[in-house]
GROMACS .gro file of C-alpha atoms in nm:
model
  365
    1MET     CA    1  24.191  -4.689  -2.512
    2PHE     CA    2  24.386  -4.776  -2.828
    3SER     CA    3  24.176  -4.522  -3.016
    4VAL     CA    4  24.260  -4.259  -2.753
    5ILE     CA    5  24.633  -4.334  -2.784
    6VAL     CA    6  24.619  -4.298  -3.165
    7LYS     CA    7  24.442  -3.962  -3.128
    8LEU     CA    8  24.705  -3.846  -2.879
    9PHE     CA    9  24.974  -3.927  -3.136
   10LEU     CA   10  24.779  -3.724  -3.393
   11THR     CA   11  24.772  -3.436  -3.142
   12MET     CA   12  25.150  -3.457  -3.108
   13ILE     CA   13  25.199  -3.453  -3.488
   14LEU     CA   14  24.955  -3.164  -3.527
   15SER     CA   15  25.145  -2.958  -3.270
   16ALA     CA   16  25.476  -3.024  -3.449
   17VAL     CA   17  25.327  -2.927  -3.788
   18ILE     CA   18  25.153  -2.610  -3.664
   19THR     CA   19  25.459  -2.466  -3.485
   20PRO     CA   20  25.647  -2.345  -3.801
   21PHE     CA   21  25.337  -2.144  -3.900
   22VAL     CA   22  25.322  -1.991  -3.553
   23ILE     CA   23  25.691  -1.895  -3.590
   24LYS     CA   24  25.603  -1.697  -3.906
   25LEU     CA   25  25.301  -1.542  -3.732
   26ALA     CA   26  25.516  -1.435  -3.435
   27TYR     CA   27  25.750  -1.241  -3.667
   28ILE     CA   28  25.453  -1.077  -3.841
   29LEU     CA   29  25.293  -0.967  -3.511
   30GLY     CA   30  25.625  -0.856  -3.362
   31ALA     CA   31  25.620  -1.121  -3.087
   32VAL     CA   32  26.000  -1.139  -3.073
   33ASP     CA   33  26.238  -1.159  -2.774
   34ASN     CA   34  26.540  -0.938  -2.829
   35PRO     CA   35  26.866  -1.007  -2.638
   36ASN     CA   36  26.922  -0.808  -2.319
   37ALA     CA   37  27.113  -0.834  -1.990
   38ARG     CA   38  26.857  -1.068  -1.833
   39ARG     CA   39  26.791  -1.301  -2.128
   40VAL     CA   40  27.005  -1.595  -2.234
   41ASN     CA   41  26.936  -1.574  -2.610
   42LYS     CA   42  27.203  -1.402  -2.822
   43LYS     CA   43  26.978  -1.318  -3.120
   44PRO     CA   44  26.613  -1.211  -3.168
   45MET     CA   45  26.384  -1.510  -3.121
   46PRO     CA   46  26.016  -1.554  -3.211
   47THR     CA   47  25.802  -1.616  -2.907
   48MET     CA   48  25.430  -1.692  -2.861
   49GLY     CA   49  25.500  -2.065  -2.911
   50GLY     CA   50  25.221  -2.146  -2.667
   51LEU     CA   51  24.973  -2.063  -2.943
   52ALA     CA   52  25.073  -2.379  -3.133
   53ILE     CA   53  25.026  -2.587  -2.815
   54PHE     CA   54  24.687  -2.424  -2.752
   55ILE     CA   55  24.563  -2.486  -3.108
   56ALA     CA   56  24.673  -2.852  -3.108
   57PHE     CA   57  24.530  -2.910  -2.759
   58THR     CA   58  24.199  -2.743  -2.849
   59PHE     CA   59  24.164  -2.942  -3.172
   60SER     CA   60  24.235  -3.260  -2.977
   61THR     CA   61  23.977  -3.193  -2.705
   62PHE     CA   62  23.704  -3.049  -2.929
   63VAL     CA   63  23.743  -3.276  -3.233
   64LEU     CA   64  23.958  -3.586  -3.185
   65LEU     CA   65  23.857  -3.665  -2.825
   66ARG     CA   66  23.531  -3.471  -2.801
   67ASN     CA   67  23.322  -3.763  -2.671
   68GLN     CA   68  23.553  -3.806  -2.369
   69PHE     CA   69  23.466  -3.480  -2.191
   70PRO     CA   70  23.152  -3.334  -2.031
   71SER     CA   71  23.034  -3.036  -2.239
   72HIS     CA   72  22.980  -2.780  -1.963
   73GLU     CA   73  23.323  -2.833  -1.808
   74LEU     CA   74  23.500  -2.846  -2.144
   75PHE     CA   75  23.348  -2.518  -2.268
   76SER     CA   76  23.392  -2.343  -1.932
   77VAL     CA   77  23.760  -2.433  -1.912
   78PHE     CA   78  23.802  -2.333  -2.277
   79LEU     CA   79  23.670  -1.984  -2.198
   80ALA     CA   80  23.930  -1.952  -1.922
   81GLU     CA   81  24.200  -2.081  -2.160
   82VAL     CA   82  24.111  -1.812  -2.416
   83ILE     CA   83  24.150  -1.540  -2.149
   84ILE     CA   84  24.494  -1.677  -2.057
   85ILE     CA   85  24.605  -1.711  -2.421
   86LEU     CA   86  24.496  -1.353  -2.503
   87THR     CA   87  24.680  -1.225  -2.195
   88GLY     CA   88  24.994  -1.410  -2.305
   89ILE     CA   89  24.974  -1.295  -2.669
   90ILE     CA   90  24.934  -0.930  -2.566
   91ASP     CA   91  25.227  -0.965  -2.326
   92ASP     CA   92  25.449  -1.128  -2.590
   93ILE     CA   93  25.376  -0.844  -2.834
   94ARG     CA   94  25.357  -0.540  -2.603
   95GLU     CA   95  25.489  -0.664  -2.264
   96LEU     CA   96  25.222  -0.619  -1.997
   97SER     CA   97  25.299  -0.509  -1.643
   98PRO     CA   98  25.302  -0.782  -1.373
   99LYS     CA   99  24.973  -0.644  -1.234
  100ALA     CA  100  24.804  -0.663  -1.576
  101LYS     CA  101  24.917  -1.025  -1.620
  102MET     CA  102  24.795  -1.113  -1.273
  103ALA     CA  103  24.460  -0.952  -1.357
  104GLY     CA  104  24.426  -1.174  -1.665
  105ILE     CA  105  24.505  -1.488  -1.464
  106PHE     CA  106  24.263  -1.376  -1.191
  107VAL     CA  107  23.974  -1.331  -1.437
  108ALA     CA  108  24.043  -1.675  -1.584
  109SER     CA  109  24.051  -1.818  -1.229
  110LEU     CA  110  23.706  -1.671  -1.162
  111VAL     CA  111  23.575  -1.857  -1.467
  112ILE     CA  112  23.723  -2.183  -1.335
  113TYR     CA  113  23.576  -2.131  -0.988
  114PHE     CA  114  23.228  -2.003  -1.070
  115LEU     CA  115  23.151  -2.132  -1.421
  116ALA     CA  116  23.348  -2.458  -1.442
  117GLY     CA  117  23.293  -2.533  -1.071
  118ILE     CA  118  23.649  -2.662  -1.030
  119ARG     CA  119  23.757  -2.579  -0.673
  120MET     CA  120  23.879  -2.712  -0.339
  121ASN     CA  121  23.584  -2.796  -0.114
  122GLU     CA  122  23.716  -2.974   0.191
  123ILE     CA  123  24.034  -3.100   0.359
  124VAL     CA  124  24.070  -3.441   0.522
  125VAL     CA  125  24.332  -3.433   0.800
  126PRO     CA  126  24.445  -3.777   0.925
  127TYR     CA  127  24.335  -3.849   1.285
  128LEU     CA  128  24.144  -3.520   1.300
  129GLY     CA  129  23.865  -3.566   1.047
  130THR     CA  130  23.716  -3.373   0.755
  131PHE     CA  131  23.699  -2.993   0.747
  132GLN     CA  132  23.468  -2.811   0.507
  133LEU     CA  133  23.644  -2.508   0.361
  134GLY     CA  134  23.326  -2.305   0.328
  135TRP     CA  135  23.400  -1.949   0.213
  136TRP     CA  136  23.774  -2.028   0.236
  137SER     CA  137  23.727  -2.241  -0.075
  138PHE     CA  138  23.730  -1.930  -0.295
  139PRO     CA  139  24.056  -1.762  -0.182
  140ILE     CA  140  24.242  -2.094  -0.152
  141THR     CA  141  24.140  -2.200  -0.506
  142ILE     CA  142  24.227  -1.862  -0.659
  143ILE     CA  143  24.563  -1.841  -0.478
  144TRP     CA  144  24.646  -2.197  -0.590
  145ILE     CA  145  24.581  -2.110  -0.957
  146LEU     CA  146  24.774  -1.782  -0.938
  147ALA     CA  147  25.070  -1.945  -0.762
  148ILE     CA  148  25.108  -2.248  -0.993
  149THR     CA  149  25.059  -2.040  -1.309
  150ASN     CA  150  25.332  -1.796  -1.207
  151ALA     CA  151  25.562  -2.075  -1.086
  152VAL     CA  152  25.573  -2.233  -1.432
  153ASN     CA  153  25.617  -1.888  -1.589
  154LEU     CA  154  25.924  -1.821  -1.372
  155ILE     CA  155  26.117  -2.130  -1.487
  156ASP     CA  156  26.073  -2.043  -1.855
  157GLY     CA  157  26.427  -1.913  -1.888
  158LEU     CA  158  26.608  -2.164  -2.111
  159ASP     CA  159  26.531  -2.345  -2.437
  160GLY     CA  160  26.295  -2.634  -2.365
  161LEU     CA  161  26.314  -2.596  -1.987
  162ALA     CA  162  25.953  -2.513  -1.897
  163THR     CA  163  25.822  -2.737  -2.177
  164GLY     CA  164  26.019  -3.044  -2.065
  165VAL     CA  165  25.956  -2.996  -1.693
  166SER     CA  166  25.584  -2.951  -1.766
  167ILE     CA  167  25.577  -3.271  -1.975
  168ILE     CA  168  25.729  -3.464  -1.684
  169ALA     CA  169  25.492  -3.304  -1.431
  170LEU     CA  170  25.177  -3.348  -1.642
  171PHE     CA  171  25.259  -3.706  -1.743
  172THR     CA  172  25.313  -3.796  -1.377
  173MET     CA  173  24.991  -3.617  -1.285
  174GLY     CA  174  24.801  -3.817  -1.548
  175ILE     CA  175  24.946  -4.148  -1.423
  176VAL     CA  176  24.871  -4.066  -1.059
  177GLY     CA  177  24.520  -3.949  -1.144
  178TYR     CA  178  24.444  -4.262  -1.346
  179PHE     CA  179  24.579  -4.520  -1.100
  180PHE     CA  180  24.567  -4.366  -0.753
  181LEU     CA  181  24.328  -4.073  -0.703
  182ASN     CA  182  24.011  -4.269  -0.775
  183LEU     CA  183  23.861  -3.998  -0.994
  184THR     CA  184  23.503  -4.077  -1.093
  185ASN     CA  185  23.596  -4.055  -1.461
  186VAL     CA  186  23.919  -4.120  -1.649
  187TYR     CA  187  23.853  -3.821  -1.872
  188VAL     CA  188  24.070  -3.600  -1.649
  189SER     CA  189  24.377  -3.814  -1.721
  190ILE     CA  190  24.293  -3.818  -2.094
  191TRP     CA  191  24.261  -3.438  -2.078
  192VAL     CA  192  24.605  -3.419  -1.916
  193PHE     CA  193  24.761  -3.654  -2.172
  194ALA     CA  194  24.615  -3.444  -2.457
  195LEU     CA  195  24.817  -3.148  -2.328
  196VAL     CA  196  25.123  -3.370  -2.285
  197ALA     CA  197  25.092  -3.476  -2.650
  198ALA     CA  198  25.070  -3.112  -2.765
  199LEU     CA  199  25.379  -3.027  -2.559
  200VAL     CA  200  25.579  -3.325  -2.691
  201GLY     CA  201  25.505  -3.215  -3.049
  202PHE     CA  202  25.624  -2.863  -2.969
  203LEU     CA  203  25.941  -2.963  -2.777
  204PRO     CA  204  26.167  -3.036  -3.082
  205HIS     CA  205  26.113  -2.675  -3.197
  206ASN     CA  206  26.176  -2.544  -2.845
  207PHE     CA  207  26.473  -2.755  -2.731
  208HIS     CA  208  26.822  -2.604  -2.753
  209PRO     CA  209  26.898  -2.456  -3.000
  210ALA     CA  210  26.536  -2.340  -3.010
  211SER     CA  211  26.362  -2.200  -3.317
  212ILE     CA  212  26.080  -2.054  -3.104
  213PHE     CA  213  26.019  -1.970  -2.738
  214LEU     CA  214  25.710  -2.058  -2.536
  215GLY     CA  215  25.662  -1.693  -2.447
  216ASP     CA  216  25.411  -1.590  -2.185
  217THR     CA  217  25.146  -1.728  -2.420
  218GLY     CA  218  25.281  -2.075  -2.353
  219ALA     CA  219  25.418  -2.045  -2.000
  220LEU     CA  220  25.098  -1.891  -1.861
  221PHE     CA  221  24.877  -2.138  -2.051
  222ILE     CA  222  25.073  -2.444  -1.937
  223GLY     CA  223  25.093  -2.324  -1.576
  224PHE     CA  224  24.724  -2.241  -1.572
  225MET     CA  225  24.623  -2.580  -1.709
  226ILE     CA  226  24.849  -2.762  -1.461
  227ALA     CA  227  24.678  -2.567  -1.180
  228VAL     CA  228  24.332  -2.656  -1.312
  229PHE     CA  229  24.416  -3.023  -1.364
  230SER     CA  230  24.566  -3.051  -1.016
  231LEU     CA  231  24.247  -2.897  -0.871
  232LYS     CA  232  24.047  -3.180  -1.028
  233GLY     CA  233  24.241  -3.415  -0.801
  234LEU     CA  234  24.225  -3.176  -0.505
  235LYS     CA  235  23.848  -3.126  -0.500
  236ASN     CA  236  23.834  -3.309  -0.170
  237VAL     CA  237  24.182  -3.274  -0.027
  238THR     CA  238  24.365  -3.525   0.188
  239PHE     CA  239  24.722  -3.503   0.316
  240VAL     CA  240  24.851  -3.725   0.036
  241THR     CA  241  24.647  -3.569  -0.248
  242MET     CA  242  24.767  -3.225  -0.137
  243LEU     CA  243  25.130  -3.340  -0.137
  244ILE     CA  244  25.120  -3.513  -0.476
  245PRO     CA  245  25.076  -3.209  -0.706
  246VAL     CA  246  25.310  -3.003  -0.486
  247VAL     CA  247  25.582  -3.268  -0.522
  248ILE     CA  248  25.512  -3.319  -0.893
  249LEU     CA  249  25.560  -2.944  -0.944
  250GLY     CA  250  25.865  -2.943  -0.716
  251VAL     CA  251  26.098  -2.767  -0.963
  252PRO     CA  252  25.884  -2.459  -1.043
  253ILE     CA  253  25.754  -2.432  -0.685
  254THR     CA  254  26.108  -2.454  -0.541
  255ASP     CA  255  26.237  -2.191  -0.782
  256THR     CA  256  25.945  -1.959  -0.701
  257VAL     CA  257  25.961  -1.998  -0.322
  258TYR     CA  258  26.337  -1.941  -0.307
  259ALA     CA  259  26.314  -1.648  -0.551
  260MET     CA  260  26.062  -1.479  -0.320
  261LEU     CA  261  26.274  -1.559  -0.013
  262ARG     CA  262  26.591  -1.434  -0.184
  263ARG     CA  263  26.430  -1.104  -0.282
  264PHE     CA  264  26.280  -1.061   0.065
  265LEU     CA  265  26.617  -1.118   0.235
  266ASN     CA  266  26.785  -0.879  -0.009
  267LYS     CA  267  26.507  -0.624   0.051
  268LYS     CA  268  26.405  -0.616  -0.314
  269PRO     CA  269  26.051  -0.616  -0.463
  270ILE     CA  270  25.905  -0.967  -0.498
  271THR     CA  271  25.820  -0.901  -0.864
  272GLN     CA  272  26.169  -0.773  -0.954
  273ALA     CA  273  26.341  -1.002  -1.204
  274ASP     CA  274  26.695  -1.126  -1.141
  275LYS     CA  275  26.950  -1.375  -1.276
  276HIS     CA  276  26.963  -1.599  -0.969
  277HIS     CA  277  26.699  -1.855  -1.062
  278LEU     CA  278  26.781  -2.226  -1.057
  279HIS     CA  279  26.886  -2.238  -1.422
  280HIS     CA  280  27.094  -1.919  -1.386
  281ARG     CA  281  27.282  -2.060  -1.086
  282LEU     CA  282  27.359  -2.389  -1.261
  283MET     CA  283  27.496  -2.206  -1.565
  284GLN     CA  284  27.702  -1.979  -1.339
  285LEU     CA  285  27.855  -2.295  -1.191
  286GLY     CA  286  27.986  -2.385  -1.537
  287LEU     CA  287  27.716  -2.604  -1.693
  288SER     CA  288  27.629  -2.546  -2.058
  289HIS     CA  289  27.282  -2.446  -2.175
  290ARG     CA  290  27.187  -2.801  -2.270
  291GLN     CA  291  27.348  -2.956  -1.958
  292THR     CA  292  27.156  -2.718  -1.731
  293VAL     CA  293  26.825  -2.812  -1.893
  294LEU     CA  294  26.903  -3.185  -1.865
  295VAL     CA  295  27.004  -3.151  -1.498
  296ILE     CA  296  26.673  -2.979  -1.419
  297TYR     CA  297  26.488  -3.249  -1.617
  298GLY     CA  298  26.661  -3.502  -1.391
  299LEU     CA  299  26.555  -3.308  -1.083
  300ALA     CA  300  26.196  -3.303  -1.213
  301LEU     CA  301  26.211  -3.681  -1.265
  302VAL     CA  302  26.323  -3.727  -0.902
  303PHE     CA  303  26.022  -3.526  -0.785
  304ALA     CA  304  25.798  -3.728  -1.019
  305PHE     CA  305  25.929  -4.059  -0.881
  306ILE     CA  306  25.872  -3.949  -0.521
  307SER     CA  307  25.518  -3.837  -0.608
  308LEU     CA  308  25.450  -4.189  -0.739
  309LEU     CA  309  25.567  -4.334  -0.406
  310LEU     CA  310  25.333  -4.113  -0.200
  311PRO     CA  311  25.006  -4.293  -0.287
  312LEU     CA  312  25.173  -4.626  -0.204
  313SER     CA  313  25.272  -4.507   0.145
  314ASN     CA  314  25.064  -4.465   0.460
  315PHE     CA  315  25.035  -4.128   0.637
  316TRP     CA  316  25.358  -4.161   0.835
  317GLY     CA  317  25.548  -4.295   0.536
  318SER     CA  318  25.430  -4.000   0.327
  319LEU     CA  319  25.528  -3.762   0.605
  320LEU     CA  320  25.879  -3.909   0.628
  321LEU     CA  321  25.915  -3.893   0.250
  322ALA     CA  322  25.812  -3.527   0.256
  323VAL     CA  323  26.058  -3.442   0.536
  324ALA     CA  324  26.345  -3.627   0.364
  325LEU     CA  325  26.264  -3.450   0.038
  326LEU     CA  326  26.264  -3.108   0.205
  327ILE     CA  327  26.601  -3.173   0.374
  328GLY     CA  328  26.757  -3.301   0.051
  329LEU     CA  329  26.614  -3.010  -0.143
  330GLU     CA  330  26.746  -2.756   0.108
  331LEU     CA  331  27.094  -2.908   0.089
  332PHE     CA  332  27.085  -2.893  -0.292
  333VAL     CA  333  26.960  -2.533  -0.293
  334GLU     CA  334  27.227  -2.421  -0.044
  335SER     CA  335  27.506  -2.605  -0.229
  336ILE     CA  336  27.435  -2.414  -0.554
  337GLY     CA  337  27.376  -2.084  -0.370
  338LEU     CA  338  27.017  -2.030  -0.485
  339ILE     CA  339  26.943  -1.792  -0.195
  340GLY     CA  340  27.294  -1.649  -0.179
  341ASP     CA  341  27.651  -1.764  -0.120
  342ASN     CA  342  27.644  -1.654   0.244
  343ARG     CA  343  27.302  -1.800   0.328
  344GLN     CA  344  27.357  -2.171   0.395
  345PRO     CA  345  27.212  -2.239   0.744
  346LEU     CA  346  27.168  -2.616   0.708
  347LEU     CA  347  27.515  -2.671   0.558
  348HIS     CA  348  27.671  -2.457   0.833
  349ALA     CA  349  27.478  -2.650   1.100
  350ILE     CA  350  27.600  -2.981   0.957
  351GLN     CA  351  27.958  -2.849   0.945
  352LYS     CA  352  27.939  -2.739   1.310
  353PHE     CA  353  27.794  -3.077   1.410
  354ILE     CA  354  28.074  -3.265   1.230
  355LYS     CA  355  28.342  -3.041   1.386
  356ARG     CA  356  28.189  -3.099   1.730
  357LEU     CA  357  28.198  -3.477   1.676
  358GLU     CA  358  28.560  -3.460   1.563
  359LYS     CA  359  28.650  -3.250   1.868
  360ASN     CA  360  28.476  -3.496   2.104
  361ASN     CA  361  28.663  -3.786   1.942
  362GLN     CA  362  28.995  -3.606   1.983
  363ASN     CA  363  28.921  -3.534   2.351
  364LYS     CA  364  28.842  -3.902   2.412
  365LYS     CA  365  29.177  -4.001   2.260
   0.00000   0.00000   0.00000
């Protein structure tokens, strides 16, 4: 284990050293984000930073930690990674349409399902028994990968935001996998920590003020790998193992779900970009760039802590934790106006309830 830790540190250093070269390559290839009405950056910024993460992660898994992973799975996942990276690089240079990006993720998902054999097979429902997914295994697995990949991509709006949130989520996922999910081999957690190390090495270049952006190369790659790693723990799904990755990824999933709901209520296309994401709303409330990122890091840490409590709780305890989390999350979302300033049903209900109590107390007096 000490040897593994040393190699993870080498992965982190490698990622930090490679990134300046990727910055130069991004300028050469024209992978540059220019300022516009939707972007936060005020000057042209090199993107495609995910390439540095991918190179460091690949070197770690194929050279430094090669003896930790089964060959078939490692090479199969690598093929899917290459498809994702190529999709992201093309998008960072030429800007693909949403359908084209989804097609790239879908093809990579097929590789994971059929070649790597990483998929959901069954669901264990407390008090009801085990249900084999059968042919439902395919659509559920593919939808899971598509959803998580795009969720991470959507929060990549500020310097270091997606990188830091992903580090927190992946580190928590590695801890939970190692101690609680009873995986047959610890290699999955080592695999996860290898990606964490690559991300940590990249973060100093990406944190505000950033010298390079993740780009779709990085956001799609990180989201895709998080989806794949979570599937390794969801192969045979129980209530708790289903909740854990969902809670760990609470920030990107929340932002994605409420973005879809907001656009639906405003009768706008689901894929239409806007400036009402979580980080946009916090900045509109007066927080600085750095403060907004740190607040969302804190929110991600809250989700991570709750996900660590879930394996320690029984079914009813986990259920109560989930309900309390949803209520607290809804109150937070409504208080910052993530759906809209006039759409605060829970806050309005609480206000009505309090007014009713005050009225009853006055009548009694």
